[in-house]
Short mmCIF file of C-alpha atoms in Angstrom, two decimals:
data_model
loop_
_atom_site.label_atom_id
_atom_site.label_comp_id
_atom_site.label_asym_id
_atom_site.label_seq_id
_atom_site.Cartn_x
_atom_site.Cartn_y
_atom_site.Cartn_z
CA MET A 1 23.48 21.65 3.18
CA ASP A 2 26.44 23.42 1.19
CA GLU A 3 29.21 21.31 -0.41
CA SER A 4 30.01 19.15 2.37
CA VAL A 5 33.04 17.27 1.16
CA GLU A 6 36.27 18.41 -0.48
CA CYS A 7 38.45 15.90 -2.39
CA ALA A 8 41.13 14.43 -0.27
CA ALA A 9 43.82 15.25 -2.71
CA GLY A 10 43.96 18.72 -1.11
CA ASN A 11 44.36 17.16 2.32
CA SER A 12 47.73 15.26 2.22
CA CYS A 13 46.43 12.12 0.63
CA THR A 14 48.32 10.74 -2.36
CA ASP A 15 47.19 11.38 -5.85
CA ALA A 16 46.34 7.63 -6.20
CA ASP A 17 43.97 7.76 -3.40
CA SER A 18 42.49 11.15 -3.82
CA VAL A 19 39.58 10.05 -6.08
CA SER A 20 38.31 7.47 -3.53
CA LEU A 21 39.11 9.42 -0.17
CA SER A 22 37.70 12.64 1.42
CA VAL A 23 38.15 14.29 4.67
CA LEU A 24 34.97 15.07 6.77
CA ASN A 25 34.13 18.46 7.59
CA TRP A 26 32.93 19.72 10.96
CA GLU A 27 29.21 19.12 10.22
CA GLN A 28 29.81 15.65 9.35
CA VAL A 29 32.00 15.14 12.41
CA GLN A 30 29.19 16.10 14.73
CA ARG A 31 26.80 13.80 13.03
CA LEU A 32 29.58 10.97 13.41
CA ASP A 33 30.17 12.05 17.04
CA ALA A 34 26.31 11.90 17.84
CA ILE A 35 26.04 8.49 16.50
CA LEU A 36 29.15 7.08 18.31
CA THR A 37 28.25 8.49 21.63
CA GLY A 38 24.58 8.07 21.32
CA SER A 39 22.99 5.14 23.27
CA ILE A 40 21.47 2.42 21.12
CA PRO A 41 19.40 -0.12 23.22
CA ILE A 42 20.18 -4.02 22.49
CA HIS A 43 16.84 -5.52 23.24
CA GLY A 44 16.84 -8.96 25.10
CA ARG A 45 14.43 -11.89 24.50
CA TRP A 46 12.16 -13.24 27.21
CA SER A 47 12.95 -11.51 30.47
CA PHE A 48 16.37 -10.50 29.70
CA PRO A 49 17.13 -6.73 30.34
CA THR A 50 17.75 -4.21 27.63
CA LEU A 51 21.48 -3.31 27.43
CA GLU A 52 22.03 0.44 26.80
CA VAL A 53 25.38 0.57 24.55
CA LYS A 54 27.27 3.32 23.20
CA PRO A 55 28.97 2.32 19.87
CA ARG A 56 32.19 3.76 20.93
CA ASP A 57 32.15 1.76 24.07
CA ILE A 58 31.45 -1.70 22.32
CA VAL A 59 34.16 -1.08 19.83
CA ASN A 60 36.76 -0.33 22.54
CA VAL A 61 35.62 -3.22 24.57
CA VAL A 62 35.61 -5.89 21.53
CA ARG A 63 38.78 -4.35 20.23
CA SER A 64 40.77 -4.68 23.37
CA ARG A 65 39.76 -8.18 23.90
CA MET A 66 40.73 -9.18 20.24
CA GLU A 67 44.02 -7.65 21.09
CA GLU A 68 44.40 -9.63 24.31
CA LYS A 69 43.56 -12.83 22.14
CA ARG A 70 46.21 -11.57 19.85
CA ILE A 71 44.06 -10.93 16.92
CA HIS A 72 45.52 -7.90 15.29
CA VAL A 73 42.88 -5.20 14.32
CA ARG A 74 44.12 -3.13 11.61
CA GLU A 75 41.54 -0.44 11.73
CA VAL A 76 37.71 0.09 12.61
CA ARG A 77 35.30 1.60 10.12
CA LEU A 78 31.64 2.75 10.03
CA ASN A 79 29.79 1.37 6.96
CA GLY A 80 26.54 1.22 5.30
CA SER A 81 23.40 3.66 5.88
CA ALA A 82 24.86 5.28 9.00
CA ALA A 83 28.04 6.36 6.91
CA SER A 84 25.91 7.65 4.28
CA TYR A 85 23.74 9.68 6.59
CA VAL A 86 27.06 11.22 8.25
CA LEU A 87 28.13 12.41 4.86
CA HIS A 88 24.76 13.50 3.62
CA GLU A 89 22.08 14.00 6.17
CA ASP A 90 19.25 14.29 3.57
CA SER A 91 19.91 11.15 1.83
CA GLY A 92 16.73 9.75 1.83
CA LEU A 93 18.03 6.52 3.27
CA GLY A 94 18.01 7.60 6.99
CA TRP A 95 20.01 5.01 9.08
CA LYS A 96 18.84 1.77 10.55
CA ASP A 97 21.68 -0.91 11.11
CA LEU A 98 24.88 0.43 12.69
CA ASP A 99 27.50 -1.47 10.67
CA LEU A 100 31.05 -1.46 12.32
CA ILE A 101 33.81 -3.21 10.41
CA PHE A 102 36.80 -4.54 12.33
CA CYS A 103 39.49 -5.06 9.58
CA ALA A 104 41.59 -8.10 11.24
CA ASP A 105 43.76 -10.94 10.73
CA LEU A 106 41.51 -14.00 10.59
CA LYS A 107 43.48 -16.63 9.27
CA GLY A 108 41.83 -19.76 10.59
CA GLU A 109 38.73 -21.25 12.30
CA LEU A 110 40.33 -20.70 15.60
CA GLU A 111 40.30 -16.85 15.12
CA PHE A 112 36.58 -16.88 14.00
CA GLN A 113 35.72 -18.94 17.11
CA LEU A 114 37.72 -16.59 19.39
CA VAL A 115 35.88 -13.59 17.91
CA LYS A 116 32.37 -15.04 18.42
CA GLU A 117 33.20 -15.99 22.18
CA LEU A 118 34.77 -12.57 22.93
CA VAL A 119 31.84 -10.57 21.47
CA LEU A 120 29.37 -12.63 23.53
CA ASP A 121 31.60 -12.37 26.61
CA SER A 122 31.77 -8.46 25.78
CA LEU A 123 27.98 -8.29 26.28
CA LEU A 124 28.51 -8.97 30.11
CA ASP A 125 30.02 -5.80 30.51
CA PHE A 126 26.85 -3.93 29.35
CA LEU A 127 24.53 -5.89 31.67
CA PRO A 128 22.68 -3.63 34.32
CA ALA A 129 24.20 -3.54 37.75
CA GLY A 130 22.73 -6.14 39.93
CA VAL A 131 22.48 -8.96 37.27
CA ASN A 132 24.17 -12.17 38.50
CA LYS A 133 26.47 -12.62 35.69
CA GLU A 134 28.18 -15.88 36.88
CA LYS A 135 25.36 -18.07 35.69
CA ILE A 136 24.84 -16.62 32.19
CA THR A 137 26.62 -18.69 29.44
CA PRO A 138 27.69 -17.71 26.16
CA LEU A 139 24.95 -19.87 24.54
CA THR A 140 22.52 -17.77 26.81
CA LEU A 141 23.55 -14.56 25.70
CA LYS A 142 23.63 -15.60 22.11
CA GLU A 143 19.99 -16.54 22.34
CA ALA A 144 18.98 -13.48 24.22
CA TYR A 145 20.64 -10.76 22.33
CA VAL A 146 21.94 -12.04 18.84
CA GLN A 147 19.66 -11.72 15.88
CA LYS A 148 21.81 -13.52 13.42
CA MET A 149 25.46 -14.65 12.97
CA VAL A 150 27.11 -15.45 9.48
CA LYS A 151 30.49 -16.74 8.53
CA VAL A 152 31.88 -16.72 5.15
CA CYS A 153 35.24 -18.48 4.39
CA ASN A 154 36.38 -19.03 0.73
CA ALA A 155 39.14 -18.16 -1.76
CA SER A 156 38.24 -14.51 -1.95
CA ASP A 157 36.15 -13.64 1.29
CA ARG A 158 36.96 -14.40 4.74
CA TRP A 159 34.54 -12.48 7.27
CA SER A 160 31.89 -12.97 9.91
CA LEU A 161 28.92 -10.99 11.14
CA ILE A 162 27.33 -10.89 14.61
CA SER A 163 24.12 -8.70 14.56
CA LEU A 164 22.85 -7.50 17.95
CA SER A 165 18.85 -7.16 18.12
CA ASN A 166 17.20 -3.84 18.18
CA ASN A 167 13.37 -3.79 18.19
CA HIS A 168 13.38 -0.52 16.30
CA GLY A 169 15.49 -1.74 13.45
CA LYS A 170 18.92 -0.06 14.48
CA ASN A 171 20.57 -3.47 15.12
CA VAL A 172 24.40 -3.04 15.96
CA GLU A 173 26.09 -5.30 13.31
CA LEU A 174 29.69 -6.12 14.14
CA LYS A 175 31.40 -7.35 10.94
CA PHE A 176 34.93 -8.95 11.32
CA VAL A 177 36.71 -8.66 7.84
CA ASP A 178 39.97 -10.46 6.80
CA SER A 179 39.31 -10.24 3.12
CA LEU A 180 36.11 -9.12 1.15
CA ARG A 181 35.99 -8.89 -2.61
CA ARG A 182 32.92 -7.05 -3.19
CA GLN A 183 32.23 -4.45 -0.47
CA PHE A 184 29.28 -2.52 -1.94
CA GLU A 185 26.20 -2.98 -4.23
CA PHE A 186 25.58 0.47 -5.42
CA SER A 187 27.55 3.93 -5.26
CA VAL A 188 25.27 5.22 -2.50
CA ASP A 189 25.97 2.40 -0.14
CA SER A 190 29.81 2.31 -0.80
CA PHE A 191 30.78 4.76 1.79
CA GLN A 192 33.19 3.66 4.81
CA ILE A 193 34.41 6.17 7.52
CA ARG A 194 37.65 5.52 9.22
CA LEU A 195 37.10 5.75 12.96
CA ASP A 196 40.47 5.21 14.62
CA SER A 197 41.37 8.95 14.79
CA LEU A 198 38.24 9.81 16.44
CA LEU A 199 38.44 6.94 18.82
CA LEU A 200 41.95 7.97 19.91
CA PHE A 201 40.65 11.50 20.26
CA TYR A 202 38.08 10.28 22.81
CA GLU A 203 40.69 8.25 24.71
CA CYS A 204 43.45 11.21 24.89
CA SER A 205 41.77 14.40 24.58
CA GLU A 206 40.83 16.51 27.72
CA HIS A 207 39.05 19.01 25.78
CA PRO A 208 35.71 18.57 23.68
CA MET A 209 35.66 18.86 19.98
CA ALA A 210 35.05 22.14 18.24
CA ASP A 211 35.02 23.62 14.74
CA THR A 212 38.70 24.36 15.19
CA PHE A 213 39.63 21.46 17.39
CA HIS A 214 38.76 18.07 16.09
CA PRO A 215 40.64 15.08 14.58
CA THR A 216 41.06 14.49 11.00
CA ILE A 217 38.66 12.06 9.90
CA ILE A 218 38.90 10.34 6.52
CA GLY A 219 35.75 8.92 4.63
CA GLU A 220 36.27 6.50 1.69
CA SER A 221 34.04 5.12 -1.27
CA VAL A 222 34.82 1.77 -2.26
CA TYR A 223 32.84 2.45 -5.48
CA GLY A 224 36.26 4.02 -6.15
CA ASP A 225 35.16 7.82 -6.91
CA PHE A 226 34.16 9.70 -3.70
CA PRO A 227 32.95 12.90 -5.45
CA THR A 228 30.83 10.87 -7.88
CA ALA A 229 29.36 8.67 -5.33
CA LEU A 230 28.42 11.51 -3.14
CA GLU A 231 26.87 13.24 -5.99
CA HIS A 232 24.86 10.08 -6.51
CA LEU A 233 23.74 10.21 -2.96
CA ARG A 234 22.57 13.77 -3.15
CA LYS A 235 20.56 13.29 -6.35
CA ARG A 236 19.40 9.99 -5.41
CA LEU A 237 20.70 8.20 -8.23
CA ILE A 238 21.20 4.49 -8.55
CA CYS A 239 24.50 3.41 -10.25
CA THR A 240 27.13 0.64 -9.71
CA ARG A 241 30.13 -1.01 -11.24
CA ARG A 242 30.76 -4.61 -12.31
CA PRO A 243 27.01 -5.63 -11.57
CA GLU A 244 27.73 -9.29 -12.48
CA GLU A 245 29.43 -9.33 -9.11
CA ILE A 246 26.37 -8.22 -7.16
CA ARG A 247 24.87 -11.17 -5.14
CA GLY A 248 21.25 -12.02 -5.09
CA GLY A 249 20.26 -9.67 -2.25
CA GLY A 250 21.28 -6.77 -4.56
CA LEU A 251 17.67 -7.13 -6.19
CA LEU A 252 15.96 -6.58 -2.90
CA LYS A 253 18.29 -3.53 -2.14
CA TYR A 254 17.67 -2.04 -5.74
CA CYS A 255 13.79 -2.19 -5.36
CA HIS A 256 14.25 -0.69 -1.71
CA LEU A 257 16.06 2.13 -3.18
CA LEU A 258 13.36 2.74 -5.83
CA VAL A 259 10.72 3.02 -3.08
CA ARG A 260 12.75 5.45 -1.29
CA GLY A 261 12.63 7.80 -4.07
CA PHE A 262 15.95 7.00 -5.87
CA SER A 263 16.09 6.52 -9.63
CA ALA A 264 18.37 4.95 -12.17
CA ALA A 265 21.33 7.13 -13.45
CA SER A 266 20.91 5.69 -16.86
CA ASP A 267 17.75 3.72 -18.05
CA SER A 268 19.62 1.76 -20.57
CA GLU A 269 22.23 0.46 -18.16
CA MET A 270 19.65 0.03 -15.39
CA LYS A 271 17.61 -2.50 -17.65
CA LEU A 272 20.64 -4.53 -18.00
CA LEU A 273 21.49 -4.24 -14.23
CA GLN A 274 17.85 -5.47 -13.61
CA ARG A 275 18.46 -8.65 -15.57
CA TYR A 276 21.71 -9.37 -14.10
CA MET A 277 20.04 -8.88 -10.46
CA CYS A 278 17.12 -11.14 -11.23
CA SER A 279 19.21 -13.83 -12.69
CA ARG A 280 21.65 -13.70 -9.56
CA PHE A 281 18.64 -13.78 -7.19
CA PHE A 282 17.30 -17.02 -8.80
CA ILE A 283 20.65 -18.49 -8.65
CA ASP A 284 21.27 -17.78 -5.00
CA PHE A 285 17.60 -18.48 -4.04
CA PRO A 286 16.50 -21.22 -6.64
CA ASP A 287 13.22 -22.66 -4.94
CA VAL A 288 10.32 -20.59 -3.76
CA GLY A 289 10.74 -21.66 -0.25
CA GLU A 290 14.13 -19.79 -0.06
CA GLN A 291 12.62 -16.99 -1.96
CA ARG A 292 9.97 -16.87 0.82
CA ARG A 293 12.30 -16.82 3.66
CA LYS A 294 14.67 -14.19 2.22
CA LEU A 295 11.79 -11.88 1.31
CA GLU A 296 10.15 -12.33 4.70
CA SER A 297 13.56 -11.65 6.41
CA TYR A 298 14.27 -8.50 4.40
CA LEU A 299 10.72 -7.11 5.29
CA GLN A 300 11.10 -7.75 8.84
CA ASN A 301 14.78 -6.45 9.00
CA HIS A 302 14.33 -3.18 6.68
CA PHE A 303 10.57 -2.03 7.38
CA VAL A 304 10.63 -1.48 11.13
CA ASP A 305 8.33 1.30 11.77
CA LEU A 306 7.64 1.40 7.97
CA GLU A 307 4.97 -1.07 7.65
CA GLU A 308 3.02 1.01 5.29
CA ARG A 309 5.93 1.00 2.77
CA LYS A 310 5.82 -2.76 2.54
CA TYR A 311 3.19 -2.87 -0.02
CA ASP A 312 4.84 -0.27 -2.19
CA TYR A 313 7.99 -2.33 -1.96
CA LEU A 314 6.52 -5.72 -3.02
CA ALA A 315 4.75 -3.93 -5.87
CA THR A 316 8.00 -2.40 -7.24
CA LEU A 317 9.67 -5.92 -6.77
CA TYR A 318 6.70 -7.61 -8.59
CA ASN A 319 7.19 -5.15 -11.47
CA VAL A 320 11.11 -5.51 -11.70
CA VAL A 321 10.86 -9.25 -11.66
CA GLN A 322 8.05 -9.50 -14.17
CA GLU A 323 10.00 -7.25 -16.56
CA SER A 324 13.53 -8.45 -16.30
CA THR A 325 13.42 -12.07 -15.71
CA VAL A 326 14.72 -13.87 -18.47
CA CYS A 327 16.46 -16.91 -16.86
CA LEU A 328 13.32 -18.73 -15.61
CA MET A 329 10.85 -21.32 -17.13
CA GLY A 330 7.48 -19.91 -17.40
CA HIS A 331 5.94 -21.87 -14.24
CA GLU A 332 9.07 -20.76 -12.10
CA ARG A 333 8.41 -17.30 -12.96
CA ARG A 334 4.80 -17.66 -12.14
CA GLN A 335 5.65 -19.21 -8.96
CA THR A 336 7.84 -16.22 -7.91
CA LEU A 337 5.17 -13.62 -8.96
CA SER A 338 2.67 -15.62 -7.02
CA LEU A 339 4.74 -15.49 -3.89
CA ILE A 340 5.16 -11.77 -4.21
CA SER A 341 1.47 -11.34 -4.57
CA SER A 342 0.68 -13.40 -1.74
CA LEU A 343 2.98 -11.43 0.51
CA ALA A 344 1.40 -8.13 -0.81
CA LEU A 345 -2.00 -9.31 0.00
CA ARG A 346 -0.94 -10.48 3.55
CA VAL A 347 0.57 -6.94 3.98
CA LEU A 348 -2.71 -5.44 3.23
CA ALA A 349 -4.66 -7.77 5.29
CA GLU A 350 -2.45 -7.19 8.34
CA HIS A 351 -3.45 -3.33 8.03
CA ASN A 352 -7.01 -3.94 7.31
CA ALA A 353 -6.59 -2.49 3.96
CA ILE A 354 -7.77 -5.21 1.75
CA LEU A 355 -10.95 -5.25 -0.31
CA ASN A 356 -13.98 -6.74 0.85
CA ALA A 357 -13.17 -10.67 0.48
CA ALA A 358 -16.69 -11.23 -1.28
CA ASN A 359 -15.32 -9.10 -4.17
CA VAL A 360 -11.69 -10.52 -4.49
CA THR A 361 -11.01 -11.60 -8.11
CA CYS A 362 -9.07 -14.82 -8.37
CA PHE A 363 -7.12 -15.49 -11.50
CA TYR A 364 -5.95 -18.94 -12.65
CA GLN A 365 -4.26 -20.52 -15.42
CA PRO A 366 -6.86 -22.21 -17.77
CA ALA A 367 -6.11 -25.89 -19.01
CA PRO A 368 -4.63 -26.19 -22.41
CA TYR A 369 -7.75 -27.83 -23.74
CA VAL A 370 -9.85 -24.83 -22.98
CA SER A 371 -10.22 -23.24 -26.29
CA ASP A 372 -13.77 -21.87 -26.23
CA GLY A 373 -13.69 -18.15 -27.04
CA ASN A 374 -16.50 -17.70 -24.45
CA PHE A 375 -14.59 -19.41 -21.71
CA SER A 376 -14.07 -17.05 -18.91
CA ASN A 377 -10.50 -17.32 -17.34
CA TYR A 378 -11.70 -15.77 -13.92
CA TYR A 379 -14.23 -16.18 -11.50
CA VAL A 380 -15.43 -13.96 -8.44
CA ALA A 381 -15.26 -15.92 -5.04
CA GLN A 382 -18.72 -15.96 -3.26
CA VAL A 383 -17.40 -15.98 0.32
CA GLN A 384 -18.61 -14.29 3.44
CA PRO A 385 -16.86 -11.00 4.03
CA VAL A 386 -13.80 -11.38 6.19
CA TYR A 387 -12.62 -7.61 6.23
CA SER A 388 -15.00 -4.86 6.53
CA CYS A 389 -12.61 -1.89 5.63
CA PRO A 390 -13.58 0.56 3.00
CA PRO A 391 -11.20 -0.05 -0.17
CA SER A 392 -8.23 1.80 -0.64
CA HIS A 393 -7.10 3.87 -3.58
CA PRO A 394 -7.01 1.84 -6.59
CA GLN A 395 -3.43 2.40 -7.43
CA GLN A 396 -2.63 0.58 -4.25
CA TYR A 397 -3.55 -2.81 -5.90
CA PHE A 398 -1.76 -4.88 -8.61
CA ALA A 399 -3.46 -4.43 -11.86
CA PRO A 400 -4.33 -7.66 -13.60
CA LEU A 401 -1.90 -8.69 -16.22
CA GLN A 402 -3.10 -7.58 -19.72
CA ASN A 403 -2.72 -9.91 -22.82
CA SER A 404 -1.32 -12.82 -21.08
CA TRP A 405 -2.25 -16.39 -20.65
CA TYR A 406 -1.87 -16.16 -16.80
CA ALA A 407 -2.18 -13.82 -13.82
CA ALA A 408 -0.58 -14.20 -10.39
CA TRP A 409 -2.50 -16.38 -7.89
CA MET A 410 -4.17 -14.25 -5.18
CA PRO A 411 -5.72 -16.18 -2.28
CA CYS A 412 -9.37 -15.75 -1.67
CA ASN A 413 -9.27 -15.92 2.06
#
């Protein structure tokens, strides 16, 4: 694709904003229009029907109900991988979740509660004809269609998230933001597209859009430098600012970018970034149970229809944690590495890609009193074969750690 974005300085934006803003060109507007007017299924649990939802419709329904409740919506934006896809089609990220941001005034608990109720009530508008809506309660709708709900209220952040389920990984995520200190992790996921002008065009125009007839749509990089961030996206480079502000989930996102073919813009800076991210991960998820839940949730939400990439992702995460963790005691570090190894082994087993179990080598930490130079620090499990699939390529498996007193636990069965 040709150079797809021009600096907004030449498009009536102020000099102060020109670095972070840009006007979308016609190709980008077409991709945005296809996303907003396309139908996304919201899959119900149990026997609840699938809802066919167009993003433009759910934005209008939710926004109008917020205004009815006198919750002022300043603007609506598209965020995340969908915004990156609009700006650069071949980004290597594709797009999964549809992240819609409602910039609104949420001053107290009452507003948060009203937002939750009106979103659930809005789902009734999308139920198929013939469904008896009178007996469906908000709690029932929540259990049937909502994958997760999050609310954050502190001195710097006031926002909530309602994620509507999609079995193919394209959840519709409605985020209601009063204030949010850190709006991105890396430059390539820092893009936001302001939707108000396009939504107004849908409502008012009697003619379809064309190359010479479409609204002016502004994109923004909250990284602070739109041309640079777009260049990182095109070249698949990983770069960020103020890495100490990135929360624990940034480590998982970073490893995901590596697996998708992104690389560090600066090796020296990325070594420091990896240490920051590992330290923050263990601060936010201090015990192995929390780490397991976070990892399993990330794999479930970000690798739908990409099951074959899970092992590569876990292997990458293992290497980063092994190389860059400096804040843990030895046994805590081994616990985390063991957790990642066991999840990787489970992924292989689920796809019948594991080695014959009779030949699985299990490692363990020798007791301190074992000082015999002839003592072997491993054994080969003698068990009946559980899997009969042929071994995969050797590079698919973790290599045993060299010159170390320990290696990660790998279950024999």
